Structures are given as C-alpha cells and as structure tokens.
PDB file of C-alpha atoms in Angstrom:
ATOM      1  CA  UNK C   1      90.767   2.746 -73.227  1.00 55.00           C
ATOM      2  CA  UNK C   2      88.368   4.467 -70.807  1.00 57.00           C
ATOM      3  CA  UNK C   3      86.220   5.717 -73.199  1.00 59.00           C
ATOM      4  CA  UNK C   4      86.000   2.369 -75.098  1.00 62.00           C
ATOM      5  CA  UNK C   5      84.884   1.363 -71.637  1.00 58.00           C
ATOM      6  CA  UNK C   6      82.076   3.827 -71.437  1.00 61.00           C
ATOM      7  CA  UNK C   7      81.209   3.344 -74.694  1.00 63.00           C
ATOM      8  CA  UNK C   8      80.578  -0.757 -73.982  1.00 65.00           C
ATOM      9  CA  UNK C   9      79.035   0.373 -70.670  1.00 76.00           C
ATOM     10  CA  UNK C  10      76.362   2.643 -72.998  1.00 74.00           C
ATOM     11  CA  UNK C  11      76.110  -0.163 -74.856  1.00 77.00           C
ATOM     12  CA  UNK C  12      75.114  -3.004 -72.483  1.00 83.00           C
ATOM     13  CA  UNK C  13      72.660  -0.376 -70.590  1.00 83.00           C
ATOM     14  CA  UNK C  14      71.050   0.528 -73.834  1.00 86.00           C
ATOM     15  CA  UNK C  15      70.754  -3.226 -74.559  1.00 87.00           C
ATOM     16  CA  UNK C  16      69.612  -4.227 -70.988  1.00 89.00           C
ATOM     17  CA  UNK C  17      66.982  -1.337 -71.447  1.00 88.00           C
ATOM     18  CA  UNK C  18      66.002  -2.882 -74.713  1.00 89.00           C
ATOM     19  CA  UNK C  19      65.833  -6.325 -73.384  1.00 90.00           C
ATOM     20  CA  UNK C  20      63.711  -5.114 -70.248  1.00 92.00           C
ATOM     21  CA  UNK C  21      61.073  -3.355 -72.519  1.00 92.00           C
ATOM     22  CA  UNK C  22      61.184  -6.274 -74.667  1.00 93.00           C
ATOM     23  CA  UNK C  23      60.421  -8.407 -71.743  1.00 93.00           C
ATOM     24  CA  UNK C  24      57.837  -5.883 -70.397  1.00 93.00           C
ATOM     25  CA  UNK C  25      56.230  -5.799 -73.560  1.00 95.00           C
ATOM     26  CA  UNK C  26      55.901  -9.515 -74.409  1.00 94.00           C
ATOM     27  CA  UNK C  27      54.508 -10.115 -70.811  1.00 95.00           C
ATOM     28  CA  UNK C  28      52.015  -7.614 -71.176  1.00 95.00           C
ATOM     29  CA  UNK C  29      50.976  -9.008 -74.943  1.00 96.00           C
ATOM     30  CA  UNK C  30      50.605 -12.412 -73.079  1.00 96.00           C
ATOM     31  CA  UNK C  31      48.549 -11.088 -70.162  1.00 97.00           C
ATOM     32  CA  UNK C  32      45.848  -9.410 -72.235  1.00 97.00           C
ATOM     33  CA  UNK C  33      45.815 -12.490 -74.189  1.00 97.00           C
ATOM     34  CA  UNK C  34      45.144 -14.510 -71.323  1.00 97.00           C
ATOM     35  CA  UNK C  35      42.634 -11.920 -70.740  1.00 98.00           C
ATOM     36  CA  UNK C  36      40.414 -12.505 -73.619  1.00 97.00           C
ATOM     37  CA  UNK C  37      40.868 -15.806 -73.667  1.00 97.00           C
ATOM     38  CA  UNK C  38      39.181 -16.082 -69.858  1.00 97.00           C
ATOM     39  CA  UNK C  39      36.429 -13.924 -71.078  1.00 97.00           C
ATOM     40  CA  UNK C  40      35.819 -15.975 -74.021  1.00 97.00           C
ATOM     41  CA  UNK C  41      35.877 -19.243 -72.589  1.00 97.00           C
ATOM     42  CA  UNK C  42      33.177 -17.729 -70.089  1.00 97.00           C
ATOM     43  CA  UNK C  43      31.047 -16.239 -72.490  1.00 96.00           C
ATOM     44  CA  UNK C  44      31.057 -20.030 -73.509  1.00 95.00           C
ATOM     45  CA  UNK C  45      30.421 -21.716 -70.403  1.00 96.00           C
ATOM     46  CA  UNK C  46      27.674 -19.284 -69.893  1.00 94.00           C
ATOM     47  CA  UNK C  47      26.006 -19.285 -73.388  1.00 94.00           C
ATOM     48  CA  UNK C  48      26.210 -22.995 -72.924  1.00 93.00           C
ATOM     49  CA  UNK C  49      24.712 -22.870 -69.299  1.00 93.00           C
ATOM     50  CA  UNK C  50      21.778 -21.093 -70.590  1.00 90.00           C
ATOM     51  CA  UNK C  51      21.165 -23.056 -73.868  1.00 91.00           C
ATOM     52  CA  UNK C  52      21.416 -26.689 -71.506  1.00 90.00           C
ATOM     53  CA  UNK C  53      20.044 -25.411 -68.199  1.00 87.00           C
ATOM     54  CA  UNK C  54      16.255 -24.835 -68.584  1.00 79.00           C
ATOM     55  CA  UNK C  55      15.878 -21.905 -66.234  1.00 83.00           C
ATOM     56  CA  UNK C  56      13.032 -19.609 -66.496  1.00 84.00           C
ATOM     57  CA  UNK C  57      14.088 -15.948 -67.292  1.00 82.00           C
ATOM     58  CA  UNK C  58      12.702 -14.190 -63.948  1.00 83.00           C
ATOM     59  CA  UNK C  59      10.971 -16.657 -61.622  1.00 82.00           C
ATOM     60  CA  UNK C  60       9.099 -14.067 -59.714  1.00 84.00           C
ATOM     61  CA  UNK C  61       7.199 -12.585 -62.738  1.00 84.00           C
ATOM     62  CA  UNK C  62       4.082 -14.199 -63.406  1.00 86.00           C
ATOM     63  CA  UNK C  63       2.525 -11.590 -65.397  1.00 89.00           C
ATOM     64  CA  UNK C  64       0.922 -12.242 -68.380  1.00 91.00           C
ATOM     65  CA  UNK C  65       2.002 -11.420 -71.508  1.00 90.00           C
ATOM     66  CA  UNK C  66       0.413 -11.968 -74.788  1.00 91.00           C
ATOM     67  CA  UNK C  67       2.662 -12.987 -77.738  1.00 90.00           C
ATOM     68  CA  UNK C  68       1.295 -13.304 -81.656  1.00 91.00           C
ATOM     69  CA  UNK C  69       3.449 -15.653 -83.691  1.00 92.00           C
ATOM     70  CA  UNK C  70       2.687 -14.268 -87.632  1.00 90.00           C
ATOM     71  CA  UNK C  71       2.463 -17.425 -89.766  1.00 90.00           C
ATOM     72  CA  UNK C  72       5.707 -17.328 -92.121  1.00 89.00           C
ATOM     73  CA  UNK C  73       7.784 -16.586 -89.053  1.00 89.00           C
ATOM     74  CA  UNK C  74      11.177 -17.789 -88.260  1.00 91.00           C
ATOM     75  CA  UNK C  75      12.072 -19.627 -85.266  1.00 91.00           C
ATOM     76  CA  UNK C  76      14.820 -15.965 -85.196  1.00 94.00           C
ATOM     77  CA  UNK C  77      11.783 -13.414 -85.551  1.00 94.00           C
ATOM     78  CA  UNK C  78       9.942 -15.319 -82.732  1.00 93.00           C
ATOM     79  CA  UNK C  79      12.717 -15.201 -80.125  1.00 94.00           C
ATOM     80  CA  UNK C  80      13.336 -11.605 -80.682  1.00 95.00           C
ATOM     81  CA  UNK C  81      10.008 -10.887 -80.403  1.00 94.00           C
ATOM     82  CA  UNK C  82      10.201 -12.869 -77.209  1.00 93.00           C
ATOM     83  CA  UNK C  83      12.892 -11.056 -75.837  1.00 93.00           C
ATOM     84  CA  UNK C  84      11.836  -7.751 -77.506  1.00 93.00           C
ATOM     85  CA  UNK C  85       8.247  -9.051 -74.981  1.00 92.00           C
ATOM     86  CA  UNK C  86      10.332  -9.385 -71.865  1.00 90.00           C
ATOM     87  CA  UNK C  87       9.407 -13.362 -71.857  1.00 91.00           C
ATOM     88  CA  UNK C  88      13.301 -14.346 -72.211  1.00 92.00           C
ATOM     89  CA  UNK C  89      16.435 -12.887 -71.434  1.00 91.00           C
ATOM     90  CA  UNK C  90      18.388 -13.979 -74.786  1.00 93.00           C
ATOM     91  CA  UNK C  91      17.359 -14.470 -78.428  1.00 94.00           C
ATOM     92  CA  UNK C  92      20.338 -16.449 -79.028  1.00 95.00           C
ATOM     93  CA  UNK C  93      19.714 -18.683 -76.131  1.00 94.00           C
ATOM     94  CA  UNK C  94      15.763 -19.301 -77.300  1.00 93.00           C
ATOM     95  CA  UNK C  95      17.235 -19.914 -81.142  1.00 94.00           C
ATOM     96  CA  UNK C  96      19.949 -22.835 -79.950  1.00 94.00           C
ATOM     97  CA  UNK C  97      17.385 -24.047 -77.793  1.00 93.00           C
ATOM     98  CA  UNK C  98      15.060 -24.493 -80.378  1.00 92.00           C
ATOM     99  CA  UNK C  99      17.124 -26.099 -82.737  1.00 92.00           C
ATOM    100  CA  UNK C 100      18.502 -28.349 -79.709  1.00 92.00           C
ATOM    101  CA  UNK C 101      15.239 -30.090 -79.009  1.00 90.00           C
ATOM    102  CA  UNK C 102      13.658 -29.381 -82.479  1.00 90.00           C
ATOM    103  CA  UNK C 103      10.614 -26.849 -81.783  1.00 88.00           C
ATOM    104  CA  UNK C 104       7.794 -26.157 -83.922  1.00 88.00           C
ATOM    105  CA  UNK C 105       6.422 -22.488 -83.408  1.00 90.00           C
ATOM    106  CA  UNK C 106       2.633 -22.460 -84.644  1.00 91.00           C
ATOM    107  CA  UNK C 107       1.042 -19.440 -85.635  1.00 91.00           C
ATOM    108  CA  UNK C 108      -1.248 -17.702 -83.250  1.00 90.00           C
ATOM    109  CA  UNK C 109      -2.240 -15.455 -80.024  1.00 91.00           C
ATOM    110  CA  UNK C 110      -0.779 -16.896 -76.959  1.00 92.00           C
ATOM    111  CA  UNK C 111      -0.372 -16.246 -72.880  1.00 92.00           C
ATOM    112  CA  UNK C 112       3.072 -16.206 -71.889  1.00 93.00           C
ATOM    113  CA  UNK C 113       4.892 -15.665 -68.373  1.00 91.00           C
ATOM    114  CA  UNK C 114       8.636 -14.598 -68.048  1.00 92.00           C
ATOM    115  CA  UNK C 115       8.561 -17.135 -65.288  1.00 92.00           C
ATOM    116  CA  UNK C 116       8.110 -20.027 -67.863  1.00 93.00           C
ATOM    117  CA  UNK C 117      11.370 -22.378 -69.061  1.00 91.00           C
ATOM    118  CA  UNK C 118      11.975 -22.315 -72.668  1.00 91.00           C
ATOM    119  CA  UNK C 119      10.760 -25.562 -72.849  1.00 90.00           C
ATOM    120  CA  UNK C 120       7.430 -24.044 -71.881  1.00 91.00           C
ATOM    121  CA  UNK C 121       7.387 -21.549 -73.939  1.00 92.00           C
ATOM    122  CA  UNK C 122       7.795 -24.184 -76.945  1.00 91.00           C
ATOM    123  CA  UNK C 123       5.428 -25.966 -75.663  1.00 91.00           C
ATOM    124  CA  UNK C 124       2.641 -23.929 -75.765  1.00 92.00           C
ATOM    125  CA  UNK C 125       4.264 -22.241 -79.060  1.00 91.00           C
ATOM    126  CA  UNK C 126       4.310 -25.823 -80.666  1.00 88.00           C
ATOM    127  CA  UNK C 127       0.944 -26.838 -79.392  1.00 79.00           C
ATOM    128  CA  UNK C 128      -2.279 -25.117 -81.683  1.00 56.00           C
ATOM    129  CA  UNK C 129      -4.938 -26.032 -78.760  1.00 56.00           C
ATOM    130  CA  UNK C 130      -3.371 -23.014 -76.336  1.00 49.00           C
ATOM    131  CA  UNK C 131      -4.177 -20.625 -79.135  1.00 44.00           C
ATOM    132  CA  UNK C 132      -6.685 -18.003 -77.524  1.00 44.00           C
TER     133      UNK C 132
END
C-alpha cells in the first residue's frame, strides 16, 4: 500500500509540474501576444498621426534643397526621392498623403525645405509656375 502511495504521490507531482509549465507556458504565449499587438496598434496610431497631422519633417532646417521630378514619375518614385533628399522623413507617409488629398506632381526643377508640410511640398510639386 505504501508504494501505491508513492506511486500516486509521483503521479500528482509530475502532473502538478505539467500543469504549472502548462500554465507558465500559455501565460507567456499570451504576453508576447499582447506584446505585438501594442506595437502594432502603435505603429498605427503613429503611421496615422503622420499621414493626418501635417507636420513639417525638421522645423529648424531651412536649407534649400533642389528636387527634379522626371516626367513619367510616380507619385512612389517622387517620395523616395524626397526622402532619399532629406525633405521628408517617410515615403509611405508622403504616398498616403498624396492619395489622401489627391496631389498632382508636375514635372520639373524645384526648391524645397525639410521645414515645409507635405502639403507644401505638393503644392509647389502640383503647381508648374514654381518650376525654376
């Protein structure tokens, strides 16, 4: 009888082992999903901060920087370019943005500042009479 004891006792501890890890486990599987959940809902707010906020890239640069938009260009090839320039901080960003409030990028040679909105930067993108 004792050792039908012990061998229950084994038992339960190997199942209250199993149970704990079990526990442990799942907890940990739920944390990191929380995890990337936070991070992805914040990569959202901010994506969506920058796309609706129209915040210049670096206020206190008001260098000038000349940009040529190539006739045949995509609204895509012109805000990499722009980043690739240092007039924006995000391609992405500049591309939504675009398509948001409907830009028309003309071709040409243009002054831009990094301390210009987006909405600035389409604006003197869009408009053929700030061509140099």
């Amino acid at each position: 009888m004792a050792k039908r004891a012990k061998k229950k006792s084994k038992k339960n501890k190997q199942q209250q082992l199993y149970n704990t890890l079990q526990l442990g486990i799942g907890f940990g599987i739920n944390v990191i999903i929380l995890i990337a959940l936070v991070q992805v809902f914040y990569f959202a707010y901010q994506f969506s901060y920058d796309v609706f906020s129209d915040t210049a890239y670096n206020l206190n640069d008001n260098r000038d920087i000349a940009f040529t938009v190539e006739s045949g260009s995509s609204t895509m090839e012109v805000a990499a370019l722009l980043e690739e320039k240092g007039v924006i901080e995000d391609k992405y960003v500049a591309f939504v943005r675009s398509k948001i409030t409907k830009a028309t990028v003309m071709p040409g040679t243009y002054v831009l500042k990094p301390s210009m909105t987006l909405d600035e930067i389409y604006e003197v993108l869009s408009n053929t009479e700030q061509e140099e």
